[in-house]
Amino acid sequence: MKHIKIHEEYCIGCRLCEINCLVKHSHTGKIIKAFKEESPRAFPRIRVEEEGCLSFALQCRHCEDAPCVENCMTGAMRRDKENATVLCDEEKCVGCWMCIMSCPCGVIKREKKTRRIASKCDLCGGVDEPVCVAHCPNEALTYE
Amino acid sequence: MRDPFRIPSGCAVSGILNLDGTHVSGEKIIRSIEVMHERSNGLGGGFAAYGIYPEYAELYAFHVLYDDPLTAKDVEAILKRSCTIEHSEEIPCKETENIQNWPVFKRYFLRYRGRSDCEDDEVVRMVMEVNSGIHGAYIVSSGKNMGVFKGVGYPEDIGKLFQLEEYQGYCWIAHGRFPTNSAGWWGGAHPFGLLSWSVVHNGEISSYGINRRYLQNFGYVCNLQTDTEVITYLVDLLVRKHNIRIPYLGAVFASPFWEQIEKMEEPKKEFFTSLRTIYGGALLNGPFSIIVGFPGGMFGMVDRIKLRPMLAAWKDSTFFLSSEECAIREIAPSLDRLVALRAGEVISERVGERNSHGQKLTVSGV
Amino acid sequence: MARSLLFPEFKIERDKERCIACQVCVRQCANDVHEGSDTEDTVVSQEEKCVGCQRCVNLCPTNALTVQTRKDGFRPNGNWEDRHLRGIYKQAETGGILLTGMGCDRLYPVYWDHLLLNASQVTNPSIDPLREPIELTTYLGKKEEKLDIHWEGDSPVVRTRLAPQLGLEVPVIFSAMSYGSISYNAFRSLAEAAREAGTFCNSGEGGLHPDFYPFGENIIVQVASGRFGVHRDYLRVAAAVEIKIGQGAKPGIGGHLPGEKVSKEISRTRKIPLESDAISPAPHHDIYSIEDLERLVFAIKEAINYEKPVAVKIAAVHNVAAIASGVVRAGADIVTIDGIRGGTGAAPQVIRDNVGIPIELALAQVDERLRLEGIRHHSSLLIAGGIRSSADVIKAIALGADAVYVGTAALVGLGCHLCQKCYTGKCNWGIATQDPVLTKRLNPNIGRRRLVNLLRAWAFEIKEMLGGMGVNAIESLRGNREHLRAVGLSREECSVLGVKAAGEGW
């Protein structure tokens, strides 16, 4: 399975990955509408962590032994059989946040403003290149 | 009727060398070059002949063209500074059907008075001085026991004008001109001569600008604004002054590509790398096929990607070079061997070295 | 503090319809021009600090930003241009020399743009580079006047040992830009690109960081008046050594790297104390004459065992031809000439814009002078200072250069937008800065790829032009001014350039 690789030495902290992730997961998929018209605003599944000159964009690592999958009581958090991606079935998610409690990387977020569901990276649904990678201006994220 | 809107096909060159040293008249070479009439346009033709002045074989034979005969005394003053004029005369010309006007041609047989190890350099210097300094006079050849006959017209007419059937030489070179880069004037026709070198050329040298500047480094002054002149001087520089042998001129004038040099084995690779690195300014770029005459021999070569035609042929003890096969077949209908020169290839033959079967020849006096 | 009389040079327009307040611009501006808000979805800009580098414009995901030079500034005046007024205001405020970066931006004639190239028609077939080889391979270094050949039977024995040469696959070298003036990542991009493209980059006068020693075969190291980072291994690891006498952007003066830029790594590379100013004296204090230069040339040749070429770089000044001739005779294997439009990381503006001459004229005169003296083959000619395209490269070669240096063009390839603020150390593109937040912005993997692409593209274009002229080896164009014609130049200029006017035949 391909992973998003993080090269923190080239992360410039611009957060274009966050912006484009949000757009990708918005209703319209159009950047200006996603920000200015959609309410509630979509939620980015990637987050840039920053301190001083160090910064990097973090999103779900799709762990081999994913604790979130093991700890999900409804079976909403599951591993995709085809491409081994860890996905959250939003229909089944009841918002118990066990996944958030158990995630070692802290990359699952509550979409609290909108719905009580766990929100996490879905690798853009199996595209050739997730949008965070495609829009990183400095190749600080690669998909390999 | 000839169509007046023909597309230029370039010049014609032809050469004959008797490997056994037999002397023949100019009649054959005129016939050969005449066959390629279509390759020239009447704006220039000429011949070089070797072995034609056996009685003055030790002396420099200067053929001088006078557009302005009054400059003769200036030219003679320059010649007399370091040479003694042993004999001089007007070169006999005979009016032909197509040529009624021509400039005065004189020939001088000169004995150099200075040290023998620098006489060639002194002759080169004199030629440069006259050709770049005296307007109205032009030295067309300056070798020993050879001479250049050239002018504006079709080569066969020029041959008749100079009555070349009256001369006996062991090597003849001819050129029919279709000028593209310089106006047709008598001095601008081919062959170009310096010392005993004579060069005929079909093509255009795109590297002319740098070849000319490269030669300036070594005291050669190019004043004709034509590329054949630079070839002549480069041959003189490389062979006479820099000790590069004729078969290796191709490595300079039409150098192999770096990719080919990379694949060579040592020491050949080092030799070719050195030649190309040092003599980059002498690389002749653009299309050319040339025939060069020198005492006792003749060689032909074509450019590095073969953009002009050139064939070599052997029959008994005669060696031929020509732009077209027809020009050889005209004077030697059956041949022992006929080859087309490959890109960058030099084919050189000398009197007495071998015949077409690769055997050494015994020759009496050239 | 009295109020400044200056007003912003740039006008920032933010399209409110498009701005999504994502704050990318805020995060990317090292000059703190843009300011966001934690509570509201708005971003405002403070134009006084804007340098016009276009970083925010480039990264704005909605194309909401436009940064333009303010045109409605001073009252138009044919004599007093904006730059004069701005200069006076600034100097009246600070009492200092006006600093700037990059090359001269004044409207002096650019002679490249007055030279036109030749092509073959009918009499000489042009060559198609897609079908036939066209060679750009170039060797820099002293060439013997003749090959000393001795014949053993029919086999040649060469007695001449070729002087050390630099072999280039494309006649373009990245010019001297020191680690210090540019970032580690910028230097790494240049070094990796040089290696991949078969050419060289120049260390500049800032020494060579140990990480770049493995690139030595593709690096020309510089010895300048400050002698920063010069030691035995530095000289020996390189492919060639260049003695820097002068620089086109600031002929006659030395360099200055402010202490703030002298980080731990730079202090280590330059062999100077941390945070101390790195000041290169105006002259080399061991070179007060041409014979002193000769000593340094040969001292370096001794140090490198005569195994590599030694270059000498001078700025194009009025008497450049005679100076170059002296430099050749002092033993330089390569003479580098840097014209008035040559770039810099920092120079007094008055010097950059007023001292020196255009490289085209200097090149034409130096090449001609060396040929007249019969010493052109003693040295190769490398020129620098304002080469912007493959057309400039090929024209330089036709005028007589063996190869060219590109500095600004390479930086532009890396993202530089010529804001001319290199001396501030706040390069938003991560090129001319040592700030770790900014240097990250240049990913050397991208940098290398872009530079290799640039050289590849230029090489293709040069081959197309050569093929059009019917020339299949670059040496046949070198110094071949018959392939150049001038338009819109005076007789004097044509004569200085040694080029005929367009319309004149051979």
XYZ file of C-alpha atoms in Angstrom, chain A residues 11-124:
114
model
C 7.580 21.712 4.911
C 7.188 25.450 4.589
C 4.170 25.722 6.869
C 1.964 27.307 4.217
C -0.947 24.988 5.071
C -2.007 24.641 1.474
C -2.406 20.935 2.263
C -5.003 21.747 4.911
C -6.813 24.149 2.600
C -6.931 21.702 -0.265
C -7.946 18.835 2.009
C -10.844 20.924 3.207
C -11.879 21.697 -0.344
C -11.648 18.076 -1.337
C -13.955 17.100 1.489
C -16.404 19.957 0.932
C -19.746 19.587 -0.804
C -18.940 21.620 -3.865
C -15.256 20.852 -4.194
C -14.759 24.513 -5.232
C -12.350 26.452 -3.093
C -14.094 29.816 -2.863
C -17.506 28.239 -2.307
C -16.125 25.800 0.229
C -14.795 28.649 2.318
C -17.330 31.380 1.741
C -20.639 29.679 1.080
C -20.709 26.251 2.627
C -22.000 26.175 6.158
C -20.915 24.379 8.059
C -17.449 24.604 6.513
C -15.800 21.304 5.664
C -13.071 19.989 7.867
C -9.457 19.305 6.849
C -8.190 15.844 7.709
C -4.576 16.917 7.671
C -2.941 19.243 10.116
C 0.308 21.168 10.004
C 2.191 20.973 13.271
C 4.565 23.831 13.796
C 7.126 25.056 16.263
C 9.848 27.519 15.329
C 11.347 26.515 12.023
C 10.103 22.965 12.388
C 6.836 22.149 10.703
C 5.219 19.179 9.076
C 1.848 18.070 7.856
C 0.409 15.075 9.650
C -2.492 12.896 8.672
C -3.622 9.325 9.401
C -0.763 6.897 8.992
C -3.106 4.026 8.163
C -1.294 1.836 10.721
C -0.904 -1.862 10.034
C -2.222 -2.723 13.487
C -4.574 0.219 13.761
C -5.777 0.643 17.395
C -8.691 2.771 16.188
C -10.064 -0.194 14.233
C -9.619 -2.518 17.171
C -11.258 -0.130 19.599
C -14.233 0.908 17.479
C -17.303 -0.587 19.038
C -19.642 -0.160 16.092
C -17.301 -1.346 13.428
C -17.403 2.071 11.769
C -13.620 2.270 11.741
C -12.545 -0.471 9.416
C -9.796 -1.493 7.121
C -10.626 -1.411 3.449
C -10.233 -4.922 2.035
C -8.963 -3.781 -1.322
C -6.313 -1.238 -0.524
C -5.775 -1.634 3.236
C -6.706 1.999 3.937
C -8.214 2.682 7.360
C -11.614 4.286 6.754
C -14.447 5.534 8.917
C -17.960 4.572 7.860
C -19.769 7.749 8.788
C -23.138 5.966 8.760
C -22.028 3.665 11.537
C -20.020 6.152 13.616
C -21.783 7.079 16.851
C -19.211 9.560 18.082
C -17.912 7.680 21.082
C -14.373 8.958 20.341
C -12.675 5.690 21.322
C -10.707 5.995 18.100
C -9.471 9.414 19.113
C -8.493 8.105 22.525
C -6.494 5.263 21.044
C -4.878 6.960 18.030
C -1.116 7.111 18.687
C -0.659 9.982 16.241
C -3.588 12.149 17.237
C -4.779 12.462 13.673
C -8.467 11.663 14.161
C -10.560 14.714 14.881
C -14.101 15.382 15.996
C -16.202 17.194 13.502
C -17.913 18.734 16.473
C -19.317 21.754 14.775
C -21.163 19.647 12.304
C -21.817 16.075 13.107
C -20.734 13.807 15.877
C -18.484 11.700 13.783
C -14.809 10.945 13.626
C -13.070 12.632 10.765
C -9.850 11.331 9.343
C -7.760 11.063 6.201
C -9.322 8.774 3.602
C -6.479 9.198 1.114
C -8.991 11.051 -0.983
